[in-house]
Coordinates of C-alpha atoms in Angstrom, one line a residue:
M1159 CA -1.2 10.3 -9.5
R1160 CA -0.6 8.5 -6.7
D1161 CA -2.2 5.6 -7.2
R1162 CA -0.5 5.4 -10.8
L1163 CA 3.5 6.2 -9.7
V1164 CA 2.6 3.7 -6.7
M1165 CA 1.6 0.9 -9.6
L1166 CA 4.3 1.9 -11.4
E1167 CA 2.0 3.1 -14.0
I1168 CA 4.4 6.2 -13.8
R1169 CA 7.7 4.4 -14.9
P1170 CA 10.7 5.0 -12.1
G1171 CA 12.5 8.0 -13.7
A1172 CA 9.6 9.0 -15.4
P1173 CA 9.4 13.3 -16.6
I1174 CA 6.2 14.6 -14.6
N1175 CA 5.2 17.6 -16.6
E1176 CA 3.4 19.4 -14.7
E1177 CA 1.0 21.0 -17.5
Q1178 CA 0.3 18.1 -18.7
L1179 CA -1.2 16.4 -15.8
G1180 CA -2.6 20.1 -15.2
Q1181 CA -4.7 19.4 -18.5
S1182 CA -5.5 15.3 -18.0
L1183 CA -7.3 16.4 -14.7
G1184 CA -8.8 19.7 -15.7
V1185 CA -6.9 22.0 -13.0
G1186 CA -5.0 24.1 -12.7
R1187 CA -1.5 24.6 -12.0
T1188 CA -2.0 25.7 -8.2
P1189 CA -3.4 21.9 -7.5
V1190 CA -1.1 20.4 -9.5
R1191 CA 2.1 21.4 -7.4
E1192 CA 0.2 21.1 -4.4
A1193 CA -0.3 17.8 -5.0
L1194 CA 3.1 17.6 -6.3
K1195 CA 4.6 18.8 -3.2
R1196 CA 2.3 16.0 -1.0
L1197 CA 4.2 13.3 -3.3
Q1198 CA 8.1 14.1 -3.5
Y1199 CA 7.1 14.5 0.8
E1200 CA 5.8 10.8 0.1
R1201 CA 8.7 10.1 -1.9
L1202 CA 6.7 9.3 -4.7
I1203 CA 8.7 11.6 -7.1
T1204 CA 12.3 14.1 -6.9
T1205 CA 12.0 17.6 -8.5
Y1206 CA 15.5 18.6 -9.8
P1207 CA 16.4 22.5 -10.1
R1208 CA 16.3 22.7 -13.7
R1209 CA 15.8 19.4 -14.8
G1210 CA 12.2 19.1 -13.3
T1211 CA 10.0 15.8 -11.5
F1212 CA 10.2 12.7 -11.9
A1213 CA 9.1 9.4 -10.8
T1214 CA 11.4 8.5 -7.5
E1215 CA 13.0 5.7 -8.5
V1216 CA 12.5 2.1 -6.9
N1217 CA 16.0 1.2 -4.6
I1218 CA 15.7 -2.6 -3.4
T1219 CA 17.6 -1.4 -0.1
D1220 CA 14.6 1.0 0.5
L1221 CA 13.4 -3.0 1.5
A1222 CA 14.7 -2.7 4.7
H1223 CA 14.0 0.3 6.5
I1224 CA 10.0 0.1 5.3
S1225 CA 9.7 -3.6 7.0
E1226 CA 11.5 -2.0 9.9
V1227 CA 8.9 0.5 10.2
R1228 CA 6.1 -1.7 8.8
Q1229 CA 6.4 -4.7 11.0
E1230 CA 6.1 -2.7 13.9
L1231 CA 3.7 -0.2 12.6
E1232 CA 1.2 -2.6 10.7
P1233 CA 0.8 -5.3 14.4
L1234 CA -0.3 -1.8 16.5
A1235 CA -3.1 -0.6 13.4
A1236 CA -4.3 -3.7 13.4
A1237 CA -5.0 -4.2 16.9
Q1238 CA -6.1 -0.7 17.8
A1239 CA -8.2 -1.5 14.3
A1240 CA -9.3 -4.8 16.3
R1241 CA -9.8 -2.7 19.8
R1242 CA -12.2 0.4 17.7
A1243 CA -13.2 -0.1 14.7
T1244 CA -16.9 0.4 14.4
A1245 CA -20.1 -1.5 12.7
A1246 CA -19.4 0.8 9.1
D1247 CA -15.2 -0.5 9.5
R1248 CA -16.4 -4.0 10.6
A1249 CA -19.3 -4.6 7.8
A1250 CA -16.7 -3.3 5.0
L1251 CA -13.8 -5.2 6.2
T1252 CA -16.9 -8.0 6.4
D1253 CA -17.7 -7.3 2.0
L1254 CA -13.4 -7.3 1.7
R1255 CA -13.1 -10.9 3.2
R1256 CA -15.9 -12.2 0.9
E1257 CA -14.2 -10.2 -1.8
L1258 CA -10.7 -12.5 -0.8
E1259 CA -12.6 -15.3 -0.9
G1260 CA -13.5 -15.3 -4.3
V1261 CA -9.9 -14.6 -5.7
D1262 CA -8.8 -17.2 -8.3
P1263 CA -4.7 -17.2 -9.4
R1264 CA -5.3 -18.4 -12.3
R1265 CA -7.4 -15.9 -13.5
D1266 CA -7.5 -12.2 -11.3
D1267 CA -3.9 -10.7 -12.8
A1268 CA -1.4 -9.6 -10.3
A1269 CA -2.9 -5.7 -10.6
E1270 CA -5.7 -6.8 -9.4
L1271 CA -4.8 -8.6 -6.8
M1272 CA -2.7 -5.8 -6.0
H1273 CA -5.7 -3.5 -6.3
L1274 CA -6.8 -5.7 -3.5
D1275 CA -4.3 -5.8 -1.5
L1276 CA -4.1 -1.8 -0.8
Q1277 CA -7.9 -1.6 -0.3
V1278 CA -7.7 -3.8 2.8
H1279 CA -4.4 -2.0 4.1
R1280 CA -6.2 1.5 4.5
A1281 CA -9.5 -0.5 5.1
V1282 CA -7.2 -1.4 8.5
Y1283 CA -5.6 2.1 9.5
A1284 CA -8.8 3.3 9.2
A1285 CA -10.3 0.9 11.2
A1286 CA -7.5 1.9 14.0
H1287 CA -8.8 5.6 14.2
N1288 CA -5.1 6.8 14.3
P1289 CA -5.1 9.8 11.5
Y1290 CA -1.9 10.6 12.0
L1291 CA -0.6 6.2 12.2
E1292 CA -3.0 6.3 9.1
D1293 CA -0.9 8.6 7.2
T1294 CA 2.8 6.8 8.0
L1295 CA 1.3 3.8 7.7
V1296 CA 0.1 4.5 4.2
R1297 CA 3.3 6.0 3.1
H1298 CA 5.3 3.4 4.0
D1299 CA 2.9 1.1 2.2
N1300 CA 2.7 2.9 -1.1
L1301 CA 6.7 2.6 -1.3
A1302 CA 6.4 -0.9 -0.1
T1303 CA 3.7 -2.0 -3.4
R1304 CA 6.4 0.3 -5.3
I1305 CA 9.3 -2.8 -4.4
W1306 CA 6.6 -5.1 -5.1
C1307 CA 5.2 -4.2 -8.3
L1308 CA 8.7 -3.9 -9.3
F1309 CA 9.0 -7.8 -8.7
I1310 CA 5.4 -9.0 -9.6
D1311 CA 6.8 -10.8 -12.2
R1312 CA 9.6 -12.9 -10.1
L1313 CA 6.7 -13.1 -7.7
S1314 CA 5.0 -17.2 -7.4
D1315 CA 1.9 -16.6 -5.1
M1316 CA 0.4 -13.1 -5.3
A1317 CA -3.5 -14.3 -4.7
G1318 CA -1.6 -16.3 -1.3
H1319 CA 0.0 -13.4 0.0
V1320 CA -3.8 -11.0 -0.5
E1321 CA -5.1 -14.3 1.1
E1322 CA -3.7 -13.9 4.4
H1323 CA -5.9 -11.2 5.3
G1324 CA -8.5 -13.4 5.3
P1325 CA -7.7 -14.1 8.8
L1326 CA -6.8 -10.8 10.2
I1327 CA -10.2 -10.2 8.6
E1328 CA -11.8 -12.0 11.0
A1329 CA -9.3 -11.1 14.1
I1330 CA -10.1 -6.9 14.0
V1331 CA -14.1 -7.9 13.6
A1332 CA -13.9 -10.3 16.1
G1333 CA -12.2 -8.0 18.3
E1334 CA -8.6 -10.3 18.7
P1335 CA -6.1 -7.7 18.8
E1336 CA -3.5 -9.9 20.5
K1337 CA -4.5 -12.1 17.0
A1338 CA -4.7 -9.4 14.6
A1339 CA -1.6 -7.7 15.4
Q1340 CA 0.3 -11.0 14.9
L1341 CA -0.9 -11.9 11.6
A1342 CA 0.1 -8.2 10.6
R1343 CA 3.1 -8.8 11.1
S1344 CA 3.5 -12.2 10.1
H1345 CA 2.2 -10.2 6.6
V1346 CA 4.6 -7.8 7.3
E1347 CA 7.4 -10.5 7.7
D1348 CA 6.2 -12.6 4.8
F1349 CA 6.7 -9.9 2.2
E1350 CA 10.4 -9.2 3.0
R1351 CA 11.2 -13.0 2.8
A1352 CA 9.3 -12.7 -1.1
I1353 CA 10.5 -10.2 -1.7
R1354 CA 14.6 -11.2 -0.9
A1355 CA 14.0 -14.3 -1.8
A1356 CA 13.4 -12.7 -5.6
I1357 CA 15.8 -10.5 -5.9

């Protein structure tokens, strides 16, 4: 459900029906309510008394706030990943690097590219081995991705944005924290510039 909210498959403002959700997932009301509480904490849904639960609207004015957090924390995560990544982390990142090399902007659709982008971010956060940093960045990256998905039809170089991860992954795998931090900051700044240009 989180992925459907992040990728705007559940449209902003759409109602969320607890009962239908439980049936579609094959779970009872308690797990659904717990999941909805978590999604509300992550600002992906909003609950109004006596009205119900809805997918949160995407508010472009949040872009500056989200970017402010990400510009500080994404470089930290990248640098820590370069320092702390295990052999398994480096292997997973190397596999993602190979996948990036196979990106074909004429063949791959925007949704596939967005999923690949999310995978790379999640792998970097996990490789930093700081669960608090990872949790914070996943939440903010989800919110940034919702903004990205809102403007995806107006963004000219989606493949280029995703391919920017290649040098970042190489720096992490090579154990170069300063370079990884600089590339991560540049990636977040480019993201904000691309969105502002599309508005």
